[in-house]
CSV table of C-alpha atoms and ligand atoms in Angstrom, one decimal:
chain,number,residue,atom,x,y,z
A,20,MET,CA,149.1,89.0,62.7
A,21,SER,CA,145.5,87.8,63.1
A,22,GLU,CA,142.8,90.0,64.5
A,23,LYS,CA,141.8,89.6,68.1
A,24,TYR,CA,138.5,89.2,69.9
A,25,PHE,CA,137.4,89.8,73.5
A,26,ILE,CA,134.2,88.4,75.0
A,27,LYS,CA,132.7,89.4,78.3
A,28,THR,CA,130.0,87.0,79.5
A,29,PHE,CA,127.2,87.8,82.0
A,30,GLY,CA,124.7,85.4,83.6
A,31,CYS,CA,124.0,81.7,83.5
A,32,GLN,CA,125.9,78.6,82.4
A,33,MET,CA,123.9,78.7,79.1
A,34,ASN,CA,125.6,82.0,78.4
A,35,VAL,CA,129.0,80.6,79.3
A,36,TYR,CA,128.3,77.8,76.8
A,37,ASP,CA,127.1,80.2,74.2
A,38,SER,CA,130.3,82.2,74.6
A,39,SER,CA,132.4,79.1,74.2
A,40,ARG,CA,130.6,78.3,70.9
A,41,ILE,CA,131.0,81.9,69.7
A,42,ALA,CA,134.7,81.7,70.5
A,43,ASP,CA,135.0,78.4,68.5
A,44,MET,CA,133.3,80.1,65.6
A,45,LEU,CA,135.6,83.1,65.7
A,46,LYS,CA,138.7,80.9,66.0
A,47,ASN,CA,137.5,79.0,62.9
A,48,GLU,CA,137.3,82.4,61.1
A,49,GLY,CA,141.0,83.0,62.0
A,50,TYR,CA,140.6,85.3,65.0
A,51,GLU,CA,142.6,84.9,68.1
A,52,GLU,CA,141.3,85.4,71.7
A,53,THR,CA,142.7,88.2,73.9
A,54,LEU,CA,141.8,88.8,77.6
A,55,LYS,CA,142.7,92.5,77.2
A,56,GLN,CA,139.9,94.5,75.9
A,57,GLN,CA,142.3,97.2,74.7
A,58,ASP,CA,143.9,94.8,72.3
A,59,ALA,CA,140.7,93.6,70.8
A,60,ASP,CA,139.5,94.3,67.2
A,61,ILE,CA,136.2,92.8,68.1
A,62,VAL,CA,134.6,93.2,71.5
A,63,LEU,CA,131.5,91.2,72.3
A,64,PHE,CA,129.2,91.3,75.3
A,65,ASN,CA,127.0,88.3,76.0
A,66,THR,CA,124.3,89.6,78.2
A,67,CYS,CA,121.8,88.4,80.8
A,68,HIS,CA,118.4,89.8,81.6
A,69,ILE,CA,117.2,87.6,84.4
A,70,ARG,CA,117.4,90.1,87.2
A,71,GLU,CA,117.6,93.9,87.6
A,72,LYS,CA,120.4,96.2,86.6
A,73,ALA,CA,121.7,93.8,84.0
A,74,ALA,CA,120.8,96.3,81.3
A,75,GLU,CA,122.3,99.2,83.3
A,76,LYS,CA,125.5,97.2,83.9
A,77,LEU,CA,125.7,96.5,80.2
A,78,PHE,CA,125.3,100.2,79.3
A,79,SER,CA,128.1,101.2,81.7
A,80,ASP,CA,130.4,98.5,80.1
A,81,LEU,CA,129.4,99.8,76.7
A,82,GLY,CA,130.4,103.3,77.7
A,83,ARG,CA,133.8,102.1,78.7
A,84,ALA,CA,134.1,100.1,75.5
A,85,HIS,CA,133.2,103.2,73.5
A,86,LEU,CA,136.1,105.1,75.1
A,87,ILE,CA,138.5,102.3,74.2
A,88,GLN,CA,137.0,102.3,70.7
A,89,LEU,CA,137.8,106.0,70.3
A,90,GLU,CA,141.3,105.7,71.8
A,91,ARG,CA,142.1,102.9,69.4
A,92,LEU,CA,140.8,104.9,66.5
A,93,GLU,CA,143.3,107.6,67.2
A,94,THR,CA,146.0,105.1,66.4
A,95,GLY,CA,144.2,104.0,63.3
A,96,LYS,CA,142.7,100.8,64.7
A,97,ARG,CA,139.1,99.9,64.2
A,98,THR,CA,137.1,98.2,66.9
A,99,ILE,CA,133.8,96.4,66.2
A,100,ILE,CA,131.5,96.2,69.2
A,101,GLY,CA,128.7,93.6,69.3
A,102,VAL,CA,126.1,92.8,71.9
A,103,VAL,CA,124.5,89.3,72.0
A,104,GLY,CA,122.2,87.5,74.4
A,105,CYS,CA,119.0,88.1,76.4
A,106,VAL,CA,119.3,91.9,77.0
A,107,VAL,CA,119.2,92.3,73.2
A,108,GLN,CA,116.0,90.3,73.0
A,109,ALA,CA,114.4,92.4,75.7
A,110,GLU,CA,115.6,95.8,74.7
A,111,ASP,CA,115.7,95.3,70.9
A,112,ALA,CA,116.5,98.6,69.0
A,113,GLN,CA,116.8,100.5,72.3
A,114,ILE,CA,120.3,99.3,72.5
A,115,ILE,CA,121.4,101.0,69.3
A,116,LYS,CA,119.4,104.1,70.3
A,117,ARG,CA,121.2,104.4,73.6
A,118,ALA,CA,124.6,103.2,72.3
A,119,PRO,CA,124.8,104.1,68.6
A,120,PHE,CA,128.5,103.1,68.4
A,121,VAL,CA,127.5,99.4,68.8
A,122,ASN,CA,127.9,97.8,65.4
A,123,PHE,CA,125.6,94.9,65.8
A,124,ALA,CA,123.2,93.4,68.4
A,125,LEU,CA,121.9,89.8,68.1
A,126,GLY,CA,119.3,87.9,70.2
A,127,PRO,CA,120.3,84.5,71.8
A,128,LEU,CA,119.0,82.5,68.9
A,129,MET,CA,120.9,84.4,66.2
A,130,TYR,CA,124.5,84.3,67.2
A,131,HIS,CA,125.5,81.9,64.4
A,132,LYS,CA,125.1,85.0,62.2
A,133,ILE,CA,128.2,86.7,63.9
A,134,PRO,CA,130.8,85.8,61.2
A,135,GLU,CA,128.5,86.9,58.4
A,136,MET,CA,127.8,90.1,60.3
A,137,LEU,CA,131.6,90.8,60.8
A,138,ARG,CA,132.4,90.2,57.2
A,139,GLU,CA,129.7,92.6,56.0
A,140,ILE,CA,130.7,95.3,58.5
A,141,LYS,CA,134.4,95.0,57.5
A,142,GLN,CA,133.6,95.2,53.8
A,143,ASN,CA,131.7,98.4,54.8
A,144,LYS,CA,128.5,96.9,53.4
A,145,LYS,CA,126.8,97.7,56.6
A,146,SER,CA,127.6,101.2,57.8
A,147,GLU,CA,124.5,101.3,60.0
A,148,SER,CA,124.2,99.3,63.2
A,149,VAL,CA,122.3,96.1,62.8
A,150,VAL,CA,119.8,94.5,65.3
A,151,ASN,CA,118.4,91.1,64.8
A,152,THR,CA,116.1,89.5,67.4
A,153,GLU,CA,114.3,86.9,65.3
A,154,PHE,CA,113.3,83.5,66.6
A,155,PRO,CA,114.4,81.7,63.5
A,156,ALA,CA,112.7,78.5,62.2
A,157,GLU,CA,116.1,76.7,61.9
A,158,SER,CA,118.2,75.8,64.9
A,159,LYS,CA,121.4,77.8,65.5
A,160,PHE,CA,123.1,74.6,66.6
A,161,ASP,CA,122.9,73.3,63.0
A,162,TYR,CA,125.0,76.3,61.8
A,163,LEU,CA,127.8,76.3,64.4
A,164,PRO,CA,131.2,74.7,63.9
A,165,GLU,CA,132.1,71.6,66.0
A,166,ASN,CA,132.6,72.4,69.6
A,167,ARG,CA,136.0,71.9,71.3
A,168,ALA,CA,136.5,71.0,75.0
A,169,GLN,CA,136.4,74.0,77.3
A,170,GLY,CA,138.8,72.1,79.6
A,171,ALA,CA,138.3,69.0,81.7
A,172,CYS,CA,134.7,70.1,82.5
A,173,SER,CA,132.6,71.2,79.5
A,174,PHE,CA,129.0,72.4,79.1
A,175,LEU,CA,126.9,70.9,76.3
A,176,ALA,CA,123.5,72.5,75.5
A,177,ILE,CA,120.9,69.8,74.8
A,178,GLN,CA,117.8,72.0,75.1
A,179,GLU,CA,117.0,75.7,75.0
A,180,GLY,CA,114.0,77.9,75.8
A,181,CYS,CA,111.2,77.3,78.2
A,182,ASN,CA,107.4,76.8,78.0
A,183,ASN,CA,106.8,77.1,81.7
A,184,PHE,CA,106.1,80.8,82.0
A,185,CYS,CA,106.7,81.3,85.7
A,186,THR,CA,105.1,84.7,86.3
A,187,TYR,CA,108.4,86.4,87.4
A,188,CYS,CA,110.7,85.1,84.6
A,189,VAL,CA,111.8,86.6,81.3
A,190,VAL,CA,113.4,83.4,79.9
A,191,PRO,CA,110.3,82.2,77.8
A,192,TYR,CA,110.4,85.7,76.2
A,193,THR,CA,114.1,86.0,75.7
A,194,ARG,CA,115.0,82.4,74.8
A,195,GLY,CA,111.8,81.4,73.2
A,196,VAL,CA,109.8,78.2,73.3
A,197,GLU,CA,111.5,74.9,74.1
A,198,TYR,CA,113.7,73.2,71.5
A,199,SER,CA,115.5,69.9,72.1
A,200,ARG,CA,118.5,68.9,70.0
A,201,PRO,CA,118.4,65.4,68.3
A,202,VAL,CA,120.1,62.6,70.3
A,203,ALA,CA,122.6,62.0,67.5
A,204,ASP,CA,123.8,65.7,67.6
A,205,VAL,CA,124.2,65.6,71.3
A,206,LEU,CA,126.2,62.3,71.2
A,207,LYS,CA,128.4,63.7,68.4
A,208,GLU,CA,129.2,66.8,70.3
A,209,ALA,CA,129.9,64.8,73.5
A,210,ARG,CA,132.2,62.5,71.5
A,211,ARG,CA,134.1,65.5,70.3
A,212,LEU,CA,134.4,67.0,73.7
A,213,LEU,CA,135.7,63.7,75.1
A,214,ASP,CA,138.2,63.4,72.3
A,215,THR,CA,139.6,66.9,73.0
A,216,GLY,CA,140.2,66.4,76.7
A,217,THR,CA,136.9,66.6,78.6
A,218,LEU,CA,136.2,64.2,81.4
A,219,GLU,CA,133.0,65.8,82.8
A,220,ILE,CA,130.0,66.9,80.7
A,221,ASN,CA,127.3,69.1,82.1
A,222,LEU,CA,124.2,68.8,79.9
A,223,LEU,CA,122.5,72.2,79.8
A,224,GLY,CA,119.0,73.5,79.3
A,225,GLN,CA,116.8,76.1,80.8
A,226,ASN,CA,114.4,73.3,81.5
A,227,VAL,CA,116.8,70.4,80.8
A,228,ASN,CA,114.6,67.6,82.2
A,229,SER,CA,111.8,68.3,79.8
A,230,TYR,CA,114.3,67.2,77.0
A,231,HIS,CA,112.4,65.4,74.2
A,232,GLY,CA,114.9,65.1,71.3
A,233,GLU,CA,114.5,62.7,68.4
A,234,ASP,CA,116.6,59.6,68.3
A,235,GLU,CA,118.2,58.1,65.2
A,236,ASN,CA,114.8,56.5,64.2
A,237,GLY,CA,112.8,59.6,64.7
A,238,LYS,CA,111.4,58.5,68.0
A,239,GLU,CA,111.1,61.1,70.8
A,240,ARG,CA,113.4,60.3,73.7
A,241,ASP,CA,113.6,61.8,77.2
A,242,LEU,CA,116.5,62.9,79.4
A,243,ALA,CA,116.8,59.5,81.2
A,244,TYR,CA,117.4,57.8,77.8
A,245,LEU,CA,119.9,60.4,76.8
A,246,LEU,CA,121.8,60.1,80.1
A,247,HIS,CA,122.2,56.4,79.5
A,248,ARG,CA,123.5,57.0,76.0
A,249,VAL,CA,126.0,59.6,77.1
A,250,ALA,CA,127.1,57.4,80.0
A,251,GLU,CA,128.0,54.6,77.5
A,252,LEU,CA,130.5,56.8,75.7
A,253,ASP,CA,134.2,55.8,76.1
A,254,GLY,CA,136.2,58.0,78.3
A,255,ILE,CA,133.3,59.8,80.1
A,256,LYS,CA,134.1,60.1,83.8
A,257,ARG,CA,131.4,62.4,85.1
A,258,ILE,CA,127.9,63.6,84.0
A,259,ARG,CA,125.7,66.4,85.4
A,260,TYR,CA,122.5,68.0,84.1
A,261,THR,CA,121.2,71.5,84.8
A,262,THR,CA,118.6,73.1,85.4
A,263,SER,CA,115.7,70.9,86.2
A,264,TYR,CA,112.0,71.7,86.8
A,265,PRO,CA,110.4,69.7,89.6
A,266,ALA,CA,107.3,68.6,87.7
A,267,ASP,CA,109.4,67.1,85.0
A,268,MET,CA,111.4,64.8,87.3
A,269,ASN,CA,110.0,61.4,86.1
A,270,ASP,CA,110.7,58.0,87.7
A,271,ASP,CA,113.1,56.9,84.9
A,272,LEU,CA,115.2,60.1,85.5
A,273,ILE,CA,115.2,59.5,89.2
A,274,ALA,CA,116.3,55.9,88.6
A,275,CYS,CA,119.3,57.2,86.7
A,276,HIS,CA,120.7,58.4,90.0
A,277,LYS,CA,120.8,54.8,91.1
A,278,ASP,CA,121.8,53.1,87.8
A,279,ILE,CA,124.4,55.4,86.2
A,280,ALA,CA,127.7,55.3,88.1
A,281,VAL,CA,129.1,58.4,86.3
A,282,LEU,CA,126.1,60.5,87.1
A,283,MET,CA,127.3,62.8,89.9
A,284,PRO,CA,125.4,62.6,93.2
A,285,TYR,CA,124.3,66.2,93.1
A,286,LEU,CA,121.2,67.8,91.7
A,287,HIS,CA,120.2,71.5,91.2
A,288,LEU,CA,116.4,71.4,91.5
A,289,PRO,CA,114.9,74.9,92.1
A,290,ILE,CA,111.9,75.2,94.3
A,291,GLN,CA,111.7,79.0,94.4
A,292,SER,CA,109.4,79.1,97.4
A,293,GLY,CA,108.1,76.8,100.1
A,294,SER,CA,104.6,78.3,100.2
A,295,ASP,CA,101.9,76.7,98.0
A,296,ARG,CA,100.1,80.0,97.7
A,297,ILE,CA,103.1,81.7,96.3
A,298,LEU,CA,104.1,78.8,94.1
A,299,LYS,CA,100.6,79.0,92.6
A,300,ALA,CA,101.0,82.8,92.0
A,301,MET,CA,104.4,82.0,90.4
A,302,ASN,CA,102.5,79.6,88.1
A,303,ARG,CA,104.8,76.7,89.2
A,304,ARG,CA,103.2,73.3,88.4
A,305,HIS,CA,104.1,71.8,91.8
A,306,THR,CA,103.5,72.2,95.5
A,307,ALA,CA,106.0,72.2,98.3
A,308,GLY,CA,104.7,68.6,99.1
A,309,ASP,CA,105.3,67.4,95.5
A,310,TYR,CA,108.8,68.8,95.7
A,311,LEU,CA,109.6,67.1,99.0
A,312,ARG,CA,108.3,63.8,97.7
A,313,ILE,CA,110.6,64.0,94.7
A,314,VAL,CA,113.6,64.7,97.0
A,315,GLU,CA,112.6,61.7,99.1
A,316,LYS,CA,112.6,59.5,95.9
A,317,LEU,CA,115.9,60.9,94.8
A,318,LYS,CA,117.4,60.1,98.3
A,319,LYS,CA,116.1,56.6,98.0
A,320,ALA,CA,117.6,56.2,94.6
A,321,ASN,CA,121.0,57.5,95.9
A,322,PRO,CA,121.3,58.0,99.6
A,323,ASN,CA,124.4,60.1,99.0
A,324,ILE,CA,122.7,62.7,96.8
A,325,GLY,CA,123.3,66.4,97.7
A,326,MET,CA,120.6,68.9,96.7
A,327,SER,CA,120.8,72.4,95.5
A,328,SER,CA,118.1,75.0,94.7
A,329,ASP,CA,117.2,78.5,93.7
A,330,PHE,CA,115.0,80.6,95.9
A,331,ILE,CA,113.2,83.9,95.4
A,332,VAL,CA,112.2,86.0,98.4
A,333,GLY,CA,109.8,88.9,98.4
A,334,PHE,CA,107.6,87.7,95.5
A,335,PRO,CA,104.4,89.9,95.4
A,336,ASP,CA,102.1,89.3,98.4
A,337,GLU,CA,104.6,87.0,100.2
A,338,THR,CA,103.9,87.2,103.9
A,339,ASP,CA,106.0,86.3,106.9
A,340,GLU,CA,104.1,82.9,107.0
A,341,ASP,CA,104.9,82.2,103.4
A,342,PHE,CA,108.5,83.0,104.0
A,343,GLN,CA,108.6,80.8,107.0
A,344,LYS,CA,107.4,77.9,104.8
A,345,THR,CA,110.5,78.5,102.6
A,346,LEU,CA,112.7,78.2,105.6
A,347,ASP,CA,110.8,75.0,106.6
A,348,VAL,CA,111.7,73.5,103.2
A,349,VAL,CA,115.4,74.4,103.7
A,350,ASN,CA,115.4,72.7,107.2
A,351,GLU,CA,113.8,69.6,105.7
A,352,VAL,CA,116.0,69.2,102.6
A,353,LYS,CA,119.3,70.5,104.1
A,354,TYR,CA,120.7,71.8,100.9
A,355,ILE,CA,124.4,71.5,100.4
A,356,GLN,CA,124.4,74.6,98.1
A,357,ALA,CA,121.9,77.1,96.9
A,358,PHE,CA,121.3,80.4,95.1
A,359,SER,CA,118.9,82.9,96.5
A,360,PHE,CA,117.6,86.2,95.1
A,361,LYS,CA,115.4,89.1,96.0
A,362,TYR,CA,112.4,89.2,93.7
A,363,SER,CA,113.1,91.5,90.8
A,364,ARG,CA,110.3,93.1,88.8
A,365,ARG,CA,110.8,92.4,85.1
A,366,ALA,CA,108.8,94.5,82.7
A,367,GLY,CA,106.4,92.4,80.6
A,368,THR,CA,106.1,89.6,83.0
A,369,PRO,CA,102.7,89.0,84.9
A,370,ALA,CA,104.3,89.3,88.4
A,371,ALA,CA,105.6,92.8,87.6
A,372,VAL,CA,102.0,94.2,87.7
A,373,MET,CA,100.7,92.1,90.6
A,374,PRO,CA,99.4,94.0,93.6
A,375,ASN,CA,101.1,93.9,97.0
A,376,GLN,CA,104.7,94.2,95.8
A,377,VAL,CA,107.0,93.6,98.8
A,378,GLU,CA,109.1,96.5,100.1
A,379,GLU,CA,112.8,96.4,99.4
A,380,LYS,CA,113.7,96.5,103.1
A,381,ILE,CA,111.7,93.4,103.8
A,382,LYS,CA,113.1,91.6,100.8
A,383,LYS,CA,116.6,92.4,102.1
A,384,GLU,CA,115.8,91.2,105.6
A,385,ARG,CA,114.3,87.9,104.3
A,386,LEU,CA,117.2,87.3,102.0
A,387,GLU,CA,119.7,87.7,104.8
A,388,ILE,CA,117.8,85.3,107.1
A,389,LEU,CA,117.5,82.7,104.2
A,390,GLN,CA,121.1,83.0,103.2
A,391,ASN,CA,122.4,82.6,106.8
A,392,LEU,CA,120.4,79.4,107.1
A,393,LEU,CA,121.6,78.1,103.7
A,394,PHE,CA,125.2,79.0,104.6
A,395,ASP,CA,124.8,77.0,107.9
A,396,TYR,CA,123.8,73.9,106.0
A,397,GLN,CA,126.5,74.4,103.4
A,398,THR,CA,129.1,74.8,106.1
A,399,LYS,CA,127.9,71.7,108.0
A,400,PHE,CA,128.0,69.7,104.8
A,401,ASN,CA,131.5,70.9,103.9
A,402,LEU,CA,132.7,70.1,107.5
A,403,SER,CA,131.2,66.6,107.3
A,404,CYS,CA,133.6,66.0,104.4
A,405,VAL,CA,136.7,66.4,106.6
A,406,GLY,CA,138.6,63.1,106.9
A,407,LYS,CA,137.0,61.6,103.8
A,408,ILE,CA,138.8,60.6,100.6
A,409,ILE,CA,137.2,62.3,97.6
A,410,PRO,CA,137.9,62.1,93.9
A,411,VAL,CA,138.7,65.6,92.6
A,412,LEU,CA,138.8,66.8,89.0
A,413,LEU,CA,141.6,69.3,88.9
A,414,GLU,CA,140.9,72.2,86.5
A,415,GLN,CA,142.5,75.4,87.7
A,416,LYS,CA,145.9,76.6,88.9
A,417,GLY,CA,145.9,77.7,92.6
A,418,ARG,CA,147.5,80.8,94.0
A,419,HIS,CA,150.6,79.0,95.4
A,420,LYS,CA,153.1,77.0,93.4
A,421,ASP,CA,152.2,73.4,93.0
A,422,GLN,CA,148.6,74.1,94.2
A,423,LEU,CA,145.7,73.1,92.0
A,424,ILE,CA,142.0,73.7,92.4
A,425,GLY,CA,139.5,71.0,91.5
A,426,ARG,CA,135.9,70.1,91.8
A,427,THR,CA,134.4,67.4,94.0
A,428,PRO,CA,131.4,65.3,92.9
A,429,TYR,CA,129.3,67.8,95.0
A,430,MET,CA,130.6,70.9,93.1
A,431,GLN,CA,132.7,72.0,96.0
A,432,ASN,CA,136.0,73.7,95.2
A,433,LEU,CA,139.0,71.9,96.7
A,434,HIS,CA,142.6,73.1,97.0
A,435,VAL,CA,145.4,70.6,97.0
A,436,GLU,CA,149.2,70.6,96.7
A,437,THR,CA,150.0,68.4,93.8
A,438,ASN,CA,152.2,68.0,90.7
A,439,SER,CA,151.0,70.4,88.1
A,440,ALA,CA,151.0,67.5,85.6
A,441,ASN,CA,147.8,66.4,87.3
A,442,MET,CA,145.9,69.3,85.8
A,443,ASN,CA,142.8,68.1,84.0
A,444,LYS,CA,142.9,64.7,85.8
A,445,ILE,CA,140.9,63.1,88.6
A,446,ILE,CA,143.0,62.3,91.8
A,447,ASN,CA,142.0,61.1,95.2
A,448,VAL,CA,142.3,63.6,98.0
A,449,LYS,CA,141.8,63.3,101.8
A,450,VAL,CA,140.0,66.4,103.0
A,451,VAL,CA,141.7,68.1,105.9
A,452,GLU,CA,140.0,71.4,106.2
A,453,ALA,CA,136.6,73.0,105.2
A,454,THR,CA,135.0,76.4,105.2
A,455,THR,CA,131.6,77.6,103.8
A,456,ASN,CA,133.0,78.0,100.3
A,457,SER,CA,135.8,75.5,99.9
A,458,LEU,CA,137.7,72.5,101.0
A,459,SER,CA,141.4,71.7,101.1
A,460,GLY,CA,143.1,68.4,101.3
A,461,LYS,CA,146.1,66.1,100.8
A,462,GLU,CA,146.8,64.0,97.8
A,463,ILE,CA,146.8,60.3,98.7
B,518,LIG,N1,113.6,87.9,90.3
B,518,LIG,C1,114.4,87.2,91.1
B,518,LIG,N2,114.9,86.0,90.7
B,518,LIG,C2,114.6,85.5,89.5
B,518,LIG,N3,115.0,84.4,88.9
B,518,LIG,C3,114.4,84.3,87.7
B,518,LIG,N4,113.6,85.4,87.5
B,518,LIG,C4,113.8,86.2,88.7
B,518,LIG,C5,113.2,87.4,89.1
B,518,LIG,N5,112.4,88.1,88.3
B,518,LIG,C6,115.8,83.4,89.5
B,518,LIG,C7,115.1,82.1,89.8
B,518,LIG,C8,115.7,81.2,88.7
B,518,LIG,C9,117.1,81.7,88.7
B,518,LIG,C10,117.9,81.3,87.4
B,518,LIG,O1,116.9,83.1,88.7
B,518,LIG,O2,115.3,81.6,91.1
B,518,LIG,O3,115.6,79.8,89.1
B,519,LIG,FE1,112.1,80.8,84.0
B,519,LIG,FE2,110.3,79.1,85.2
B,519,LIG,FE3,111.3,78.5,82.8
B,519,LIG,FE4,112.9,78.4,84.9
B,519,LIG,S1,111.1,77.2,84.6
B,519,LIG,S2,113.4,79.4,82.9
B,519,LIG,S3,112.2,80.1,86.2
B,519,LIG,S4,110.0,80.3,83.3
């Protein structure tokens, strides 16, 4: 019987993608996946460091994993515990100090080393825990086995790292400087995903629209070029790209929203704050006005586009007037979805030591006000879909028999009664009901 692995993933879509690549790598090595941690010979935690308590959550999960490791040992079974991802990059050897039962810890750019690490641990060549947080010169992507579809919707990382250094953010420190994969590599991975059942590809990067990969002739190409190339692939039904930085939205990329039929009419474009004073302190290279002008151009390119964003409330020195400017942007753009967070002090970032840190109570109040407003717009948008016929990509089983859950072009979840053979297909659905978080409809 083959050995089993269990992976728990925290955080962003990049981590979900990384976990899927790790899973492919382990399957290639002959391991089998299990969803039960108790049955796993290898337990991996893919961690996130973007906001507070991520490290604390990890250590409590590790505590539980240690108990299971000890229980299994009583019946003669060995459990290898590994930690990968951004917390490793930030905490480094601290992880092993606090959790000495962890066998290995690798930063986000080193996970192609996992099979080698497992082999060495199993041959007892490495009895001590290993930590590796290098930023290697070679790209991890060159060392990974070919990617298989993760279902009808798959992520594909085209870019990693960030050079923007927003003053609140740990990403440039945990994921390193920007790296763009060559065009040919991206197309090869996209082809393989389409050949193994994917219909929708979401091109990923921490700063995806600053993509500048080399083409087949060694020429640097931007995201607009890459989108056209991916859109030409046989069998592709939907394309998305996440996450974009406002200052990198060039006119060619905006034009893609008019010219590429399979590019979904939805864009996640974080603004973070509506106050120019705060945006400056955040080291963002755009003002609220710049952002609104980009949204206007996008709406001109595709009048049906739906916008999404990230917001931070309670950044150091944020006043009520600054916060009101954030609400003004929300009222102007009318986001159809959004993510909002209380500012979280991250050690080592410039904002962590800025004066006038905002009290927790005020952060909480502002977050509630902002989220209520965002939910109102989201609900209004969902209600406006009632009566419309929408193509839905079915990708999950629902709770009831014959119910499937799918995704609309606008990333809404939609429940529909339909033949289960329609799983992983796109069908047309008439929307009959809507709430803040989902839609339901009838197959037509
Ligand atoms: N505190 C709160 N939110 C943060 N984000 C990044 N760093 C922080 C922080 N220190 C949010 C930003 C970013 C999203 C992925 O996480 O809004 O766009
Ligand atoms: Fe972090 Fe800013 Fe880079 Fe986004 S653009 S990953 S918020 S530094």
